[in-house]
Tab-separated table of C-alpha atoms and ligand atoms in Angstrom:
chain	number	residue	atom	x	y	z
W	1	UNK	CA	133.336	-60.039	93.825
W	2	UNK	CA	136.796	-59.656	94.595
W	3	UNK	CA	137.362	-60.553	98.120
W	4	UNK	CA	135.082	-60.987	101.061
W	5	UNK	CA	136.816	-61.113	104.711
W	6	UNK	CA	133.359	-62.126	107.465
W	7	UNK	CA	133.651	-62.073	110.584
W	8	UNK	CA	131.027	-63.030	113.598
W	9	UNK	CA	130.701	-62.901	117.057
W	10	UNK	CA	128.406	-63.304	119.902
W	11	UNK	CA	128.811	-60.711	123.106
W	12	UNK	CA	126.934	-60.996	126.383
W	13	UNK	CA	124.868	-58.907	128.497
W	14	UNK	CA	126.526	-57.779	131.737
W	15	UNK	CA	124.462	-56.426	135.305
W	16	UNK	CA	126.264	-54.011	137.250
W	17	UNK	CA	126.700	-54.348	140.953
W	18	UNK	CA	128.461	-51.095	141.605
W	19	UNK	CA	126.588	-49.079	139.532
W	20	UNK	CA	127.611	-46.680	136.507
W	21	UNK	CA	125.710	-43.101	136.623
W	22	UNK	CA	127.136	-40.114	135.660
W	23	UNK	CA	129.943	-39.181	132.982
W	24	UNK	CA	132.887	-36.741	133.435
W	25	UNK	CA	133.496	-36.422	129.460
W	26	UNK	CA	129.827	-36.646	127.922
W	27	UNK	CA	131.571	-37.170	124.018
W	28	UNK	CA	134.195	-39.861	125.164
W	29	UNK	CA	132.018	-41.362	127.921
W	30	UNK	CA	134.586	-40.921	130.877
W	31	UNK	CA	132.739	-42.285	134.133
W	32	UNK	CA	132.531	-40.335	137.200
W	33	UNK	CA	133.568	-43.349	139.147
W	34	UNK	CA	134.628	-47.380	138.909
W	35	UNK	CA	131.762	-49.692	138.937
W	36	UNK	CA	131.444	-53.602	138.897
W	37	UNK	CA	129.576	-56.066	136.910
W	38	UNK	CA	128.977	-59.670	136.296
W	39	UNK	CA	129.082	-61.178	132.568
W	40	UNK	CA	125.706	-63.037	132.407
W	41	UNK	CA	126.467	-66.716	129.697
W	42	UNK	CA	125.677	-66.025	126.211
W	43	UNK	CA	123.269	-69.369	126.448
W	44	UNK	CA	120.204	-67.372	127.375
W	45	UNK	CA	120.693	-63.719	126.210
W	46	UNK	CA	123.282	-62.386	123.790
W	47	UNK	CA	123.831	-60.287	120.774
W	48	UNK	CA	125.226	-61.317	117.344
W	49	UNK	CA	127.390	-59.573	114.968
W	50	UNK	CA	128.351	-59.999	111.422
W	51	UNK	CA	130.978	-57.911	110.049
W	52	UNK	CA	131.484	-58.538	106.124
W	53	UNK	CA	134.472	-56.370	104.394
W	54	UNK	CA	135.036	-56.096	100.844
W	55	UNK	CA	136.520	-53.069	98.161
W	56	UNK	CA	133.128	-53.304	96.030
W	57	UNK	CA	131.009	-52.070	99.201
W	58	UNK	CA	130.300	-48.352	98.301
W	59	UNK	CA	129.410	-47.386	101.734
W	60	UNK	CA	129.432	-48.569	105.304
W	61	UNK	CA	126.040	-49.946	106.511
W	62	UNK	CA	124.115	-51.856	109.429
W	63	UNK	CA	121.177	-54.068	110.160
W	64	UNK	CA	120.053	-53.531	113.650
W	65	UNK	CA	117.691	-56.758	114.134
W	66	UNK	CA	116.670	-56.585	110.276
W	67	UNK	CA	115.953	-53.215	110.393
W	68	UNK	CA	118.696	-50.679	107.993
W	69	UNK	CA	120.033	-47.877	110.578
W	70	UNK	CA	122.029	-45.303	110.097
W	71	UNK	CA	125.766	-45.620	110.874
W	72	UNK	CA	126.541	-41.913	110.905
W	73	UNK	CA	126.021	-41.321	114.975
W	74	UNK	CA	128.918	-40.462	116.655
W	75	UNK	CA	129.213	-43.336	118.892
W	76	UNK	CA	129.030	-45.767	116.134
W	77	UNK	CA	131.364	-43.701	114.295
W	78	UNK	CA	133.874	-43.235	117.369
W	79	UNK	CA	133.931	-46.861	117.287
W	80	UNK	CA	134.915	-47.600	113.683
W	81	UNK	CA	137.152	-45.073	113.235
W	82	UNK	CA	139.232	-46.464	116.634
W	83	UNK	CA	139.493	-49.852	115.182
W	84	UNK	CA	140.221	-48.469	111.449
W	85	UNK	CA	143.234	-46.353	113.314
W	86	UNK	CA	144.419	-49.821	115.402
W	87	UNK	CA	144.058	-51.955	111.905
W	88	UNK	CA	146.227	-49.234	109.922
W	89	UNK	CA	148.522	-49.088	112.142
W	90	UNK	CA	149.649	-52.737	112.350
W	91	UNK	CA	149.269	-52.900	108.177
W	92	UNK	CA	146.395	-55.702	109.074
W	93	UNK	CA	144.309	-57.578	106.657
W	94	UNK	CA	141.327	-56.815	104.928
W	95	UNK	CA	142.271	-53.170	104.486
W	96	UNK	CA	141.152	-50.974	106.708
W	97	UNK	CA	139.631	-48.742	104.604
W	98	UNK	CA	137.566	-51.258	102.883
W	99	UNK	CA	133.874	-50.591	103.556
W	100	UNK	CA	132.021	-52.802	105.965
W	101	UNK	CA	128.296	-54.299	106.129
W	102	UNK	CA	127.455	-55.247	109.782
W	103	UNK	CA	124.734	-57.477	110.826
W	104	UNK	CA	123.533	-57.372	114.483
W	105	UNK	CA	120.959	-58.883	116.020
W	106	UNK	CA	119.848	-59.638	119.732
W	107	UNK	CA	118.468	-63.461	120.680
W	108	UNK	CA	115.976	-61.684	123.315
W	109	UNK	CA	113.385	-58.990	123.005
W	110	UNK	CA	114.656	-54.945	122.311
W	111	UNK	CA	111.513	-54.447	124.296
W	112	UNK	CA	112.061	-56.521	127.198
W	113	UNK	CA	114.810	-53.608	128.192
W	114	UNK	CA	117.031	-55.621	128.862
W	115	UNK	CA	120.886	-54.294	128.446
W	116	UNK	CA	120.770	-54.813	124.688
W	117	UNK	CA	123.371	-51.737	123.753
W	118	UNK	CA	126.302	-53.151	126.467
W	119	UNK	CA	125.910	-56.050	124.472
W	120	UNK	CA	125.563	-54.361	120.805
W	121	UNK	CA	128.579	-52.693	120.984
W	122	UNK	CA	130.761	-55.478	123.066
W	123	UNK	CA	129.788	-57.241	119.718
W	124	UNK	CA	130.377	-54.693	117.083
W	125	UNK	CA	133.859	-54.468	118.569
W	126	UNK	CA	134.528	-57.822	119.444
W	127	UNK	CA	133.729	-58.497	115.863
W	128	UNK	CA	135.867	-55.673	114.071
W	129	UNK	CA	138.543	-56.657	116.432
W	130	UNK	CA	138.312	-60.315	115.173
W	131	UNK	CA	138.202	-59.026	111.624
W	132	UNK	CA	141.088	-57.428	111.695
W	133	UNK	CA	143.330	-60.110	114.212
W	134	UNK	CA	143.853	-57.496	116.870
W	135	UNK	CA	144.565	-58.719	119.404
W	136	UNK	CA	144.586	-57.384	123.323
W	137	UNK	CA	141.987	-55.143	125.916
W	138	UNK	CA	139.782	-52.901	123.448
W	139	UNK	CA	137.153	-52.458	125.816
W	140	UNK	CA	138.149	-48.627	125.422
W	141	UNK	CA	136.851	-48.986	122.024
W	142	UNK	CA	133.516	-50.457	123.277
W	143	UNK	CA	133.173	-47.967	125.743
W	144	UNK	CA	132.644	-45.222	123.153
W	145	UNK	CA	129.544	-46.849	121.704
W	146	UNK	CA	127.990	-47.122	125.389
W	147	UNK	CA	129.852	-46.601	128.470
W	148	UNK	CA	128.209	-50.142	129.900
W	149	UNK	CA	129.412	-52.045	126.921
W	150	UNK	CA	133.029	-51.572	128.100
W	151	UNK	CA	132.459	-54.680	130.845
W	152	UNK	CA	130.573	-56.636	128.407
W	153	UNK	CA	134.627	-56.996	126.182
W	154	UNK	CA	135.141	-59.761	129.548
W	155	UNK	CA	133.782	-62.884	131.139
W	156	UNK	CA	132.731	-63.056	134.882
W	157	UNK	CA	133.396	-60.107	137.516
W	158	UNK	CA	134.646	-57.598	135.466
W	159	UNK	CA	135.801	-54.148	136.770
W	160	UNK	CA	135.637	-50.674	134.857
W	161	UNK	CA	137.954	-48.377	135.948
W	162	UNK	CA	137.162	-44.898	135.796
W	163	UNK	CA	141.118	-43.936	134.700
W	164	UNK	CA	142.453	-40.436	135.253
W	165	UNK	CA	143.595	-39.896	131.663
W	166	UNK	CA	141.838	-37.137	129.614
W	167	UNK	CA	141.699	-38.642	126.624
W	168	UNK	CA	139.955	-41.915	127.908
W	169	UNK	CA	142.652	-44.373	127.057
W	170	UNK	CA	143.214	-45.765	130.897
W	171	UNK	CA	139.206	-46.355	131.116
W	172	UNK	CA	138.988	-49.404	130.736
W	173	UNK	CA	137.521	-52.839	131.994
W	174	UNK	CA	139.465	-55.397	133.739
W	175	UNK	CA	137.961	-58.780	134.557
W	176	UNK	CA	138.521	-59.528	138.479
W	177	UNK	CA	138.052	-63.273	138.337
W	178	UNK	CA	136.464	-65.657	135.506
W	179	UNK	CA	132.862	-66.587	135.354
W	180	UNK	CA	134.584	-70.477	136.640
W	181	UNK	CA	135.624	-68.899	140.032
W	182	UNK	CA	132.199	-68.894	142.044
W	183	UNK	CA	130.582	-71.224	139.448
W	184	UNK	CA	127.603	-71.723	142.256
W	185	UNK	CA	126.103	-67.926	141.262
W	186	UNK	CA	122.579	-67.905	139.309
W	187	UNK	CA	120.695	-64.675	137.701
W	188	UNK	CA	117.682	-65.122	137.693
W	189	UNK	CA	115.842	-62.057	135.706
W	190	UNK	CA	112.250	-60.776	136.396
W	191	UNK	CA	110.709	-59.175	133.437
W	192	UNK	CA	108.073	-56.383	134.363
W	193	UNK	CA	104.898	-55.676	132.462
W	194	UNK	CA	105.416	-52.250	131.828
W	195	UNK	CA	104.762	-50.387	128.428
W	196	UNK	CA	106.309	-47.031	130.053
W	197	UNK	CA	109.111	-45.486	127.842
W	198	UNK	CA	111.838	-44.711	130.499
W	199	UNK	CA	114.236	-41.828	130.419
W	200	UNK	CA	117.293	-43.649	128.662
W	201	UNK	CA	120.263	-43.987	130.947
W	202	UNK	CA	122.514	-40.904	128.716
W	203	UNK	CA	120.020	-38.424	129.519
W	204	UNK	CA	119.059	-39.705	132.719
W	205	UNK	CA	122.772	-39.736	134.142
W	206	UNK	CA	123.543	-36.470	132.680
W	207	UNK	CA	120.410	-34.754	134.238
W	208	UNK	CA	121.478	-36.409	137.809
W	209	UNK	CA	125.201	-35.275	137.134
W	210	UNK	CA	123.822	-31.367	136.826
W	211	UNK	CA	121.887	-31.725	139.643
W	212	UNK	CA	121.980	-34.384	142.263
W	213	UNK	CA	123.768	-33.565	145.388
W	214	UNK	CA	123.693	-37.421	146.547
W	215	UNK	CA	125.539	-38.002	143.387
W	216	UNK	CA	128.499	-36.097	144.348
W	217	UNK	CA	128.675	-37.779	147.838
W	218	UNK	CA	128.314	-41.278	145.971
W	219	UNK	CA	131.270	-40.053	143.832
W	220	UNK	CA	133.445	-38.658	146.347
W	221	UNK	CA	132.350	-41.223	149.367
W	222	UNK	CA	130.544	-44.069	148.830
W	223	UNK	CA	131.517	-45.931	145.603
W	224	UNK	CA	135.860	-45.613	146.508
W	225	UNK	CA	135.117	-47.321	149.622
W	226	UNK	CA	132.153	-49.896	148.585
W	227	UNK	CA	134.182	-51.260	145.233
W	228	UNK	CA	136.792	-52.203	147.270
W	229	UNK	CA	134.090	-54.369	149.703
W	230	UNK	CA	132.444	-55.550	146.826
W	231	UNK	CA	135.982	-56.689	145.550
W	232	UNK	CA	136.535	-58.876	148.628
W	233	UNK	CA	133.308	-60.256	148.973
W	234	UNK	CA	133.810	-61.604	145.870
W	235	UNK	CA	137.368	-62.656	146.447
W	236	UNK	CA	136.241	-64.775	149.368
W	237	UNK	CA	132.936	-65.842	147.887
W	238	UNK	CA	130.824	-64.164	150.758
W	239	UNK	CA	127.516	-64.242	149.550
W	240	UNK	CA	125.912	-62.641	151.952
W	241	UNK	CA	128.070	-59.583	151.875
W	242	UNK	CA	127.884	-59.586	147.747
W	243	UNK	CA	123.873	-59.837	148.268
W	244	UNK	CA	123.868	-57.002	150.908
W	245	UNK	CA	125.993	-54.301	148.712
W	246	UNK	CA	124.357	-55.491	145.851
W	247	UNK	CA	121.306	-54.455	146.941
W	248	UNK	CA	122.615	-51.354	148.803
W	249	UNK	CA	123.939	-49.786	145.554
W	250	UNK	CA	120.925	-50.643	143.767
W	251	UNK	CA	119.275	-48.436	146.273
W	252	UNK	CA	121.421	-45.931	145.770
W	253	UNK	CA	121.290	-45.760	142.113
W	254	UNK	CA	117.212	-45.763	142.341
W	255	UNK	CA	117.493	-42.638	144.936
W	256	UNK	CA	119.839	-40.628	143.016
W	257	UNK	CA	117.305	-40.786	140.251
W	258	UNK	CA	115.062	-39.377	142.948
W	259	UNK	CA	117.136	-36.987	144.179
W	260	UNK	CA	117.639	-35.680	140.319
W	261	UNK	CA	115.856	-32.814	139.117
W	262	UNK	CA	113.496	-33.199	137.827
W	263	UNK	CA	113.002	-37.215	139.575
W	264	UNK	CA	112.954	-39.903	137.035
W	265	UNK	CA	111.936	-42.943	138.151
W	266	UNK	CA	112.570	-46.522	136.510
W	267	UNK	CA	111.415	-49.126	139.496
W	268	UNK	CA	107.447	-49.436	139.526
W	269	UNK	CA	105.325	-50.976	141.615
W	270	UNK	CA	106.167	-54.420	140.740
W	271	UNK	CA	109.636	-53.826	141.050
W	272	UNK	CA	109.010	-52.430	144.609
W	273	UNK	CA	107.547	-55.609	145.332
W	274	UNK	CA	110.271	-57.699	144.494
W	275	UNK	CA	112.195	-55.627	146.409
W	276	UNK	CA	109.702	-56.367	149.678
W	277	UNK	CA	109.249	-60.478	148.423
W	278	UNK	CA	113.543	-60.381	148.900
W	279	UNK	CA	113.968	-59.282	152.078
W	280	UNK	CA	111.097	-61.647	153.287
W	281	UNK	CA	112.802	-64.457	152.523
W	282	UNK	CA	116.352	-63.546	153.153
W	283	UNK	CA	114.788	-62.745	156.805
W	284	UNK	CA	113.181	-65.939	157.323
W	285	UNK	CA	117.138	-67.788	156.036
W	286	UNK	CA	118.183	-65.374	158.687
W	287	UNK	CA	120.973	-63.884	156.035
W	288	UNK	CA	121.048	-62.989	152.624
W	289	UNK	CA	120.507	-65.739	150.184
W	290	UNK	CA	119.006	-63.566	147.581
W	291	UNK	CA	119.907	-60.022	146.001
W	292	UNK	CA	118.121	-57.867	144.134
W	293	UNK	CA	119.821	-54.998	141.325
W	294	UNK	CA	117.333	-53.112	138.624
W	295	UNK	CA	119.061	-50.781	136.016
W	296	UNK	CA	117.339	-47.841	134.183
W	297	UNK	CA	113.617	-49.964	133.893
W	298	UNK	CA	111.530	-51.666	136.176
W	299	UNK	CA	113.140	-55.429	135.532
W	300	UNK	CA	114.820	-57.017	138.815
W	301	UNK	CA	118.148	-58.737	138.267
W	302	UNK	CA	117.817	-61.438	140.873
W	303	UNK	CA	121.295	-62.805	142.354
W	304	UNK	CA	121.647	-66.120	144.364
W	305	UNK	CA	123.274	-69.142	144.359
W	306	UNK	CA	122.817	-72.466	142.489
W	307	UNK	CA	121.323	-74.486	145.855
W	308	UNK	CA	118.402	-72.236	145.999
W	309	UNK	CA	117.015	-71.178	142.520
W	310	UNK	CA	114.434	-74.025	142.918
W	311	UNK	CA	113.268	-72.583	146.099
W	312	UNK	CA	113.518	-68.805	144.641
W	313	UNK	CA	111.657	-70.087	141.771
W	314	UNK	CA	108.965	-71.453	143.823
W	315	UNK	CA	108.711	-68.045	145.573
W	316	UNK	CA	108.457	-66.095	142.136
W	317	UNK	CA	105.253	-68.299	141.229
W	318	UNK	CA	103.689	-68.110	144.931
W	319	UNK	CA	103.920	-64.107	144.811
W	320	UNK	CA	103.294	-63.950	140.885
W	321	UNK	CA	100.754	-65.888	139.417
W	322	UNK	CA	100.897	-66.602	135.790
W	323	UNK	CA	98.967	-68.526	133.238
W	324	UNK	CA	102.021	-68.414	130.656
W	325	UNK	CA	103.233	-71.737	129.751
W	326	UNK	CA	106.980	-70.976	129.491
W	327	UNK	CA	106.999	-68.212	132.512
W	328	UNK	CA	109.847	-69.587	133.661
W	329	UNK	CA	112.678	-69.608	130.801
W	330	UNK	CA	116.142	-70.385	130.346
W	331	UNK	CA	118.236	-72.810	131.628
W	332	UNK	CA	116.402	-74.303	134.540
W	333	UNK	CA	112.956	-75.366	133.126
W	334	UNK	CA	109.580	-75.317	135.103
W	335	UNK	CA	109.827	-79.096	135.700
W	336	UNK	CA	112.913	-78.606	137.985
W	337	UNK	CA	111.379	-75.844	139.360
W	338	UNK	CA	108.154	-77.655	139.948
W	339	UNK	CA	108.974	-80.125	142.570
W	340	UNK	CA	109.851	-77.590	145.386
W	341	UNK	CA	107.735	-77.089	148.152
W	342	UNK	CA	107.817	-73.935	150.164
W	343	UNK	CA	107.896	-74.547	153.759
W	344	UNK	CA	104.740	-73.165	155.325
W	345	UNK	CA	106.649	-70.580	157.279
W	346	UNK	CA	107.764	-69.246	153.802
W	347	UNK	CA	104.331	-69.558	152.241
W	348	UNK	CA	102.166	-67.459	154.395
W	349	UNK	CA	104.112	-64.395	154.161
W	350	UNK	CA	103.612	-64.497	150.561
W	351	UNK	CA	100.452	-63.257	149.532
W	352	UNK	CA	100.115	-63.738	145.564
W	353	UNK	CA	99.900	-60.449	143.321
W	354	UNK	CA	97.395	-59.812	140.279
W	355	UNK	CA	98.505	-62.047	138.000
W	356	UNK	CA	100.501	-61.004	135.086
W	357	UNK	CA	102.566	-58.329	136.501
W	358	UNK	CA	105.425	-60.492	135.971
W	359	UNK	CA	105.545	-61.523	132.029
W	360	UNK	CA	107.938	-63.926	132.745
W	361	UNK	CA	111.359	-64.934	134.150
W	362	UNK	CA	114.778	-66.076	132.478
W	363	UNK	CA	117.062	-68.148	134.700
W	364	UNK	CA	120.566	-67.692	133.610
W	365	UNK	CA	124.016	-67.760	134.999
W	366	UNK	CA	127.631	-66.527	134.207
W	367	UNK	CA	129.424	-66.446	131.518
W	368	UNK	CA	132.427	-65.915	129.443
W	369	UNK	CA	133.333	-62.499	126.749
W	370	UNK	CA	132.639	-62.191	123.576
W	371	UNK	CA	132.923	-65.164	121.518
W	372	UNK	CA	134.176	-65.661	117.775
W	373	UNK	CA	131.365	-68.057	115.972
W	374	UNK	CA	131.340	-69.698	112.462
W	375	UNK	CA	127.769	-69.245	111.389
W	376	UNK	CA	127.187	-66.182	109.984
W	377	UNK	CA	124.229	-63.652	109.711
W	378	UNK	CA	122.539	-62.921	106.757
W	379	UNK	CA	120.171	-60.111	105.381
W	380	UNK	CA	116.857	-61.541	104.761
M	1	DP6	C1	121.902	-48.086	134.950
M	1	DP6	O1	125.927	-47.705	129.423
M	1	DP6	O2	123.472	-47.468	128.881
M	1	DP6	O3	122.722	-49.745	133.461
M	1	DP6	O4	127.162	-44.800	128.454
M	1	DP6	O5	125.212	-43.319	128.023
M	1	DP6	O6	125.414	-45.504	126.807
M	1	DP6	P1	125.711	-44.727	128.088
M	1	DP6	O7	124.873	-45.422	129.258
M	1	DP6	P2	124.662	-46.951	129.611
M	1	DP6	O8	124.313	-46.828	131.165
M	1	DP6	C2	124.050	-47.937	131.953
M	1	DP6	C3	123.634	-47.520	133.296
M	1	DP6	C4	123.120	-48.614	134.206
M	1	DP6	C5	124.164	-48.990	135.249
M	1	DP6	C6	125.317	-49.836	134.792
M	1	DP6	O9	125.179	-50.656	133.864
M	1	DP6	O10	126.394	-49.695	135.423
């Protein structure tokens, strides 16, 4: 073999809290408006990326969690032929026009639905941009393969801005402050037992874009004002606020979906339940100490801070009974969890649910971008 250039990274998983629904530009994935996310830490849920380059590949190819995919869509494409172009252009090494092998694989369950493609593509790029020693923002890039994956290119509270160019190249992400400014915030995630196949978010935002009237008010109204109070909440670590417009544009999101025509709907019962088990207890704190966001499935994406996750932990067990041994996962394990007791007042308003409807929970925090690694993937 001639030469071999590898290259690997590991991107996160972001969870917006100014949601992302609805694209001007369907082909470059333009968003109709800014939204706002938080990186979650590449300890408990990431995706992996190999990149290998050499002149005696024949063709371009890709392993998607062992499994050979095509790399002929147009949003994989988009995204190789940006970085090719970028590469060229500053004469960088291995040449550009080398064909590539690329190895990806995610470290938690496709069927989970969890945001594996914000984190697929954050990866593929991160790792073609580490390939080639580019260096600067090329969350552009990422944005191509899914608009989402744009926010995963940056630690912390990361904002995408719509832009106002019409080729794309001013819509971009821009982190607002590191994962190491509120260090205190915890995700904790509640995965739904649901075999359902959702509408998938491109066809479900383009539907609402033809046809929801709320949509245009969000647009127009709502998100210009509520990014900015989501901005400063953040800024002067008011959790309560965060929690409160958290869970407002959640609500949003989940009613534009209504309001679409035809209605698609991603929260189910469960998740309407999480929804009621929240406010319960942020009522009895007497202010928000707990948020609730769900994306294009039924999963809750539980914010809070680091001083009650024991507490919120203890409520998730109380209201959802499990037999599983490792129902609570990641990085706070069930013996932590364990010695909290729920004051009674707590207790009786939670009345437990048939067990199972929660498979299980990660706890997880923030986290940095994508991350260059030395161990690379293989094919098996
Ligand atoms: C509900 O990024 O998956 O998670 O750009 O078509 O690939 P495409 O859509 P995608 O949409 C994510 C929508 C969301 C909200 C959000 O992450 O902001």
């Amino acid at each position: 073999m001639a030469s071999l250039y590898l290259s690997t990274c590991r991107a996160p998983v972001n969870i917006a809290v100014i949601k992302y629904w609805g694209k001007e530009d369907e082909r470059l994935i333009i968003p109709t408006n800014d939204s706002l996310s938080l990186t979650l830490s590449i300890d408990d849920l990431c995706a992996t990326t190999t990149i290998a380059a050499s002149p005696d590949f024949s063709k371009d190819r890709l392993w998607l969690n062992g499994k050979e995919e095509s790399t002929s869509t147009e949003r994989i494409q988009n995204c190789l032929r940006a970085i090719r172009e970028a590469a060229a252009s500053r004469s960088s090494s291995p040449n550009p026009e080398w064909k590539l092998k690329i190895i990806s694989e995610n470290n938690f369950p496709t069927a989970a639905g969890l945001a594996s493609s914000a984190a697929g593509y954050a990866c593929l790029v991160a790792s073609l941009k580490n390939l080639y020693g580019l260096e600067g923002n090329y969350s552009s890039v990422a944005r191509k393969g899914s608009g989402s994956a744009c926010r995963s290119m940056f630690g912390g509270f990361v904002r995408w801005h719509k832009g106002i160019q019409p080729d794309g190249e001013d819509s971009i992400a821009v982190q607002v402050a590191p994962s190491s400014f509120w260090p205190e915030i915890r995700v904790i995630i509640c995965v739904v037992n649901d075999v359902k196949k959702d509408t998938g978010s491109t066809s479900g935002m383009q539907r609402s874009v033809e046809t929801s009237e709320l949509l245009k008010y969000r647009i127009a109204e709502v998100v210009p004002r509520r990014i900015e109070f989501m901005a400063k909440a953040i800024a002067e670590k008011d959790f309560d606020t965060f929690a409160r417009i958290t869970m407002q544009d959640s609500n949003q999101f989940h009613a534009i979906c209504q309001d679409t025509y035809p209605p698609i709907r991603y929260m189910n019962q469960t998740s309407w339940d999480i929804v009621s088990m929240v406010h319960k207890y942020n009522s009895k704190h007497g202010s928000n100490k707990l948020a609730y966001t769900f994306d294009a499935g039924p999963n809750a994406f539980l914010f809070c801070l680091e001083e009650n996750v024991p507490e919120i932990v203890e409520v998730l067990r109380t209201q959802f009974p499990s037999d599983s041994t490792d129902f609570i996962r990641g990085m706070y394990s069930d013996d932590i969890a364990r010695k909290t007791n729920l004051s009674s007042a707590l207790a009786c308003e939670l009345t437990p649910l048939p067990p199972g409807s929660l498979k299980y929970v990660i706890t997880t925090r923030a986290g940095e971008g994508p991350t260059p690694i030395q161990e690379h993937l293989t094919i098996e």
